[in-house]
CSV table of N, CA and C in Angstrom, one decimal:
chain,number,residue,atom,x,y,z
A,107,VAL,N,26.3,7.7,13.7
A,107,VAL,CA,25.9,6.4,14.0
A,107,VAL,C,27.1,5.5,14.0
A,108,ALA,N,27.4,4.9,15.1
A,108,ALA,CA,28.5,4.0,15.2
A,108,ALA,C,28.3,2.6,14.7
A,109,ALA,N,27.0,2.1,14.9
A,109,ALA,CA,26.7,0.8,14.5
A,109,ALA,C,25.2,0.6,14.3
A,110,LEU,N,24.8,-0.3,13.5
A,110,LEU,CA,23.4,-0.7,13.3
A,110,LEU,C,23.3,-2.2,13.4
A,111,LEU,N,22.5,-2.7,14.4
A,111,LEU,CA,22.4,-4.1,14.6
A,111,LEU,C,20.9,-4.5,14.5
A,112,VAL,N,20.7,-5.7,14.0
A,112,VAL,CA,19.4,-6.4,14.1
A,112,VAL,C,19.5,-7.6,15.0
A,113,ILE,N,18.7,-7.5,16.1
A,113,ILE,CA,18.8,-8.6,17.2
A,113,ILE,C,17.5,-9.3,17.3
A,114,ASP,N,17.6,-10.6,17.4
A,114,ASP,CA,16.3,-11.4,17.5
A,114,ASP,C,15.9,-11.4,18.9
A,115,ALA,N,14.7,-12.1,19.2
A,115,ALA,CA,14.1,-12.1,20.5
A,115,ALA,C,15.0,-12.8,21.6
A,116,GLN,N,15.9,-13.6,21.1
A,116,GLN,CA,16.8,-14.3,22.1
A,116,GLN,C,18.1,-13.5,22.3
A,117,GLY,N,18.2,-12.3,21.7
A,117,GLY,CA,19.4,-11.5,21.9
A,117,GLY,C,20.6,-11.8,20.9
A,118,GLN,N,20.4,-12.6,19.9
A,118,GLN,CA,21.4,-13.0,19.0
A,118,GLN,C,21.5,-11.9,17.9
A,119,VAL,N,22.7,-11.4,17.6
A,119,VAL,CA,22.9,-10.4,16.6
A,119,VAL,C,22.8,-11.1,15.2
A,120,LEU,N,21.7,-10.8,14.5
A,120,LEU,CA,21.5,-11.4,13.2
A,120,LEU,C,22.2,-10.7,12.0
A,121,ALA,N,22.3,-9.3,12.2
A,121,ALA,CA,22.9,-8.5,11.1
A,121,ALA,C,23.5,-7.3,11.8
A,122,SER,N,24.7,-6.9,11.3
A,122,SER,CA,25.3,-5.7,11.9
A,122,SER,C,26.2,-5.0,10.9
A,123,SER,N,26.3,-3.7,11.2
A,123,SER,CA,27.3,-2.9,10.3
A,123,SER,C,28.7,-3.1,10.8
A,124,LEU,N,28.9,-3.7,12.0
A,124,LEU,CA,30.2,-4.0,12.5
A,124,LEU,C,30.4,-5.5,12.4
A,125,PRO,N,31.3,-6.0,11.5
A,125,PRO,CA,31.5,-7.4,11.4
A,125,PRO,C,31.8,-8.2,12.7
A,126,ALA,N,32.5,-7.5,13.6
A,126,ALA,CA,32.9,-8.1,14.8
A,126,ALA,C,31.8,-8.5,15.7
A,127,THR,N,30.6,-7.8,15.6
A,127,THR,CA,29.5,-8.1,16.4
A,127,THR,C,28.5,-9.1,15.8
A,128,GLN,N,28.7,-9.5,14.5
A,128,GLN,CA,27.8,-10.5,13.9
A,128,GLN,C,27.8,-11.8,14.7
A,129,GLY,N,26.7,-12.3,15.0
A,129,GLY,CA,26.5,-13.5,15.8
A,129,GLY,C,26.7,-13.4,17.3
A,130,ALA,N,27.0,-12.2,17.8
A,130,ALA,CA,27.3,-12.0,19.2
A,130,ALA,C,26.0,-12.1,20.0
A,131,ASP,N,26.1,-12.3,21.3
A,131,ASP,CA,25.0,-12.4,22.2
A,131,ASP,C,24.7,-11.0,22.8
A,132,ALA,N,23.6,-10.4,22.5
A,132,ALA,CA,23.3,-9.1,23.1
A,132,ALA,C,22.2,-9.1,24.1
A,133,TYR,N,21.9,-10.3,24.6
A,133,TYR,CA,20.8,-10.6,25.5
A,133,TYR,C,20.8,-9.7,26.7
A,134,GLN,N,22.0,-9.5,27.3
A,134,GLN,CA,22.1,-8.7,28.5
A,134,GLN,C,22.2,-7.2,28.3
A,135,ARG,N,22.3,-6.8,27.1
A,135,ARG,CA,22.5,-5.4,26.8
A,135,ARG,C,21.2,-4.6,27.2
A,136,THR,N,21.4,-3.4,27.5
A,136,THR,CA,20.3,-2.5,28.0
A,136,THR,C,19.2,-2.4,27.0
A,137,PHE,N,19.5,-2.2,25.7
A,137,PHE,CA,18.4,-2.0,24.7
A,137,PHE,C,17.6,-3.3,24.5
A,138,ALA,N,18.3,-4.5,24.6
A,138,ALA,CA,17.5,-5.7,24.4
A,138,ALA,C,16.6,-5.9,25.6
A,139,GLU,N,17.1,-5.5,26.8
A,139,GLU,CA,16.2,-5.6,28.0
A,139,GLU,C,15.0,-4.7,27.9
A,140,ILE,N,15.2,-3.5,27.4
A,140,ILE,CA,14.1,-2.6,27.2
A,140,ILE,C,13.0,-3.3,26.3
A,141,GLU,N,13.5,-3.8,25.2
A,141,GLU,CA,12.5,-4.4,24.3
A,141,GLU,C,11.8,-5.6,24.9
A,142,ARG,N,12.4,-6.4,25.7
A,142,ARG,CA,11.7,-7.5,26.3
A,142,ARG,C,10.7,-7.1,27.3
A,143,ARG,N,10.9,-6.0,28.0
A,143,ARG,CA,10.0,-5.5,29.1
A,143,ARG,C,8.8,-4.7,28.6
A,144,ALA,N,9.1,-3.8,27.6
A,144,ALA,CA,8.1,-2.8,27.2
A,144,ALA,C,7.9,-2.9,25.7
A,145,ARG,N,7.3,-4.0,25.2
A,145,ARG,CA,7.2,-4.2,23.8
A,145,ARG,C,6.0,-3.4,23.2
A,146,ASP,N,6.3,-2.5,22.3
A,146,ASP,CA,5.3,-1.8,21.6
A,146,ASP,C,5.9,-1.4,20.2
A,147,PRO,N,5.5,-2.0,19.1
A,147,PRO,CA,6.1,-1.8,17.8
A,147,PRO,C,6.1,-0.3,17.4
A,148,ALA,N,5.2,0.5,18.0
A,148,ALA,CA,5.0,1.9,17.6
A,148,ALA,C,6.0,2.8,18.3
A,149,THR,N,6.7,2.2,19.3
A,149,THR,CA,7.6,3.1,20.2
A,149,THR,C,9.0,2.9,19.9
A,150,LEU,N,9.8,4.0,19.8
A,150,LEU,CA,11.2,3.9,19.7
A,150,LEU,C,11.8,4.1,21.1
A,151,TYR,N,12.5,3.2,21.6
A,151,TYR,CA,13.1,3.2,22.9
A,151,TYR,C,14.5,3.8,22.9
A,152,VAL,N,14.8,4.7,23.8
A,152,VAL,CA,16.1,5.3,23.9
A,152,VAL,C,16.7,5.0,25.3
A,153,THR,N,17.9,4.4,25.3
A,153,THR,CA,18.5,4.1,26.6
A,153,THR,C,19.2,5.3,27.2
A,154,ALA,N,19.5,5.2,28.4
A,154,ALA,CA,20.3,6.2,29.1
A,154,ALA,C,21.7,6.2,28.6
A,155,PRO,N,22.4,7.3,28.6
A,155,PRO,CA,23.8,7.3,28.1
A,155,PRO,C,24.7,6.3,28.9
A,156,GLU,N,25.5,5.6,28.1
A,156,GLU,CA,26.4,4.6,28.7
A,156,GLU,C,27.9,5.0,28.4
A,157,ARG,N,28.7,5.0,29.5
A,157,ARG,CA,30.1,5.4,29.3
A,157,ARG,C,30.9,4.1,29.1
A,158,HIS,N,31.7,4.1,28.1
A,158,HIS,CA,32.6,2.9,27.7
A,158,HIS,C,34.0,3.0,28.3
A,159,ALA,N,34.7,1.9,28.4
A,159,ALA,CA,36.0,1.9,28.9
A,159,ALA,C,37.0,2.8,28.2
A,160,ASP,N,36.8,3.0,26.9
A,160,ASP,CA,37.6,3.9,26.2
A,160,ASP,C,37.3,5.4,26.3
A,161,GLY,N,36.3,5.7,27.1
A,161,GLY,CA,35.9,7.1,27.3
A,161,GLY,C,34.7,7.6,26.5
A,162,ARG,N,34.3,6.8,25.5
A,162,ARG,CA,33.2,7.2,24.6
A,162,ARG,C,31.9,7.1,25.4
A,163,THR,N,30.9,7.9,25.1
A,163,THR,CA,29.6,7.7,25.6
A,163,THR,C,28.6,7.4,24.5
A,164,SER,N,27.7,6.5,24.7
A,164,SER,CA,26.8,6.2,23.7
A,164,SER,C,25.4,6.0,24.2
A,165,ILE,N,24.4,6.1,23.3
A,165,ILE,CA,23.0,5.7,23.6
A,165,ILE,C,22.6,4.7,22.6
A,166,ALA,N,21.6,3.9,22.9
A,166,ALA,CA,21.1,2.9,22.0
A,166,ALA,C,19.6,3.3,21.7
A,167,LEU,N,19.2,3.0,20.5
A,167,LEU,CA,17.8,3.2,20.1
A,167,LEU,C,17.3,1.8,19.8
A,168,ALA,N,16.1,1.4,20.2
A,168,ALA,CA,15.6,0.1,20.0
A,168,ALA,C,14.1,0.2,19.6
A,169,ARG,N,13.8,-0.7,18.6
A,169,ARG,CA,12.4,-0.7,18.2
A,169,ARG,C,12.1,-2.2,17.8
A,170,GLU,N,10.9,-2.7,18.3
A,170,GLU,CA,10.5,-4.0,17.9
A,170,GLU,C,10.0,-4.1,16.5
A,171,ILE,N,10.5,-5.1,15.8
A,171,ILE,CA,9.9,-5.4,14.4
A,171,ILE,C,9.2,-6.7,14.6
A,172,PRO,N,7.9,-6.7,14.7
A,172,PRO,CA,7.1,-7.9,14.9
A,172,PRO,C,7.2,-8.9,13.7
A,173,ALA,N,7.1,-10.1,14.0
A,173,ALA,CA,7.1,-11.2,13.0
A,173,ALA,C,5.7,-11.1,12.3
A,174,LEU,N,5.5,-11.9,11.3
A,174,LEU,CA,4.3,-11.8,10.4
A,174,LEU,C,3.0,-11.9,11.2
A,175,ARG,N,3.0,-12.8,12.3
A,175,ARG,CA,1.8,-13.0,13.1
A,175,ARG,C,1.7,-12.0,14.3
A,176,GLY,N,2.6,-11.0,14.3
A,176,GLY,CA,2.6,-10.0,15.4
A,176,GLY,C,3.4,-10.3,16.6
A,177,GLN,N,3.9,-11.5,16.7
A,177,GLN,CA,4.7,-11.9,17.9
A,177,GLN,C,6.1,-11.3,17.8
A,178,PHE,N,6.8,-11.2,18.9
A,178,PHE,CA,8.2,-10.7,18.9
A,178,PHE,C,9.1,-11.9,18.6
A,179,GLY,N,10.0,-11.8,17.6
A,179,GLY,CA,10.9,-12.8,17.3
A,179,GLY,C,10.5,-13.5,16.1
């Protein structure tokens, strides 16, 4: 695991294991887009592999954590 992030419904990184990503905007990231389109708290979404500029390949796992009243965010 390279990083663990908690992202709100607007794509703002609320918590992260990588200090440099704290407060970043992840709205356009693939995993945030998946969550916005196919919201199901019981489903773990897995992105397609993504190649980075430094040669690393990564995948992202995303799962919605609904608010107290069941809404996203």
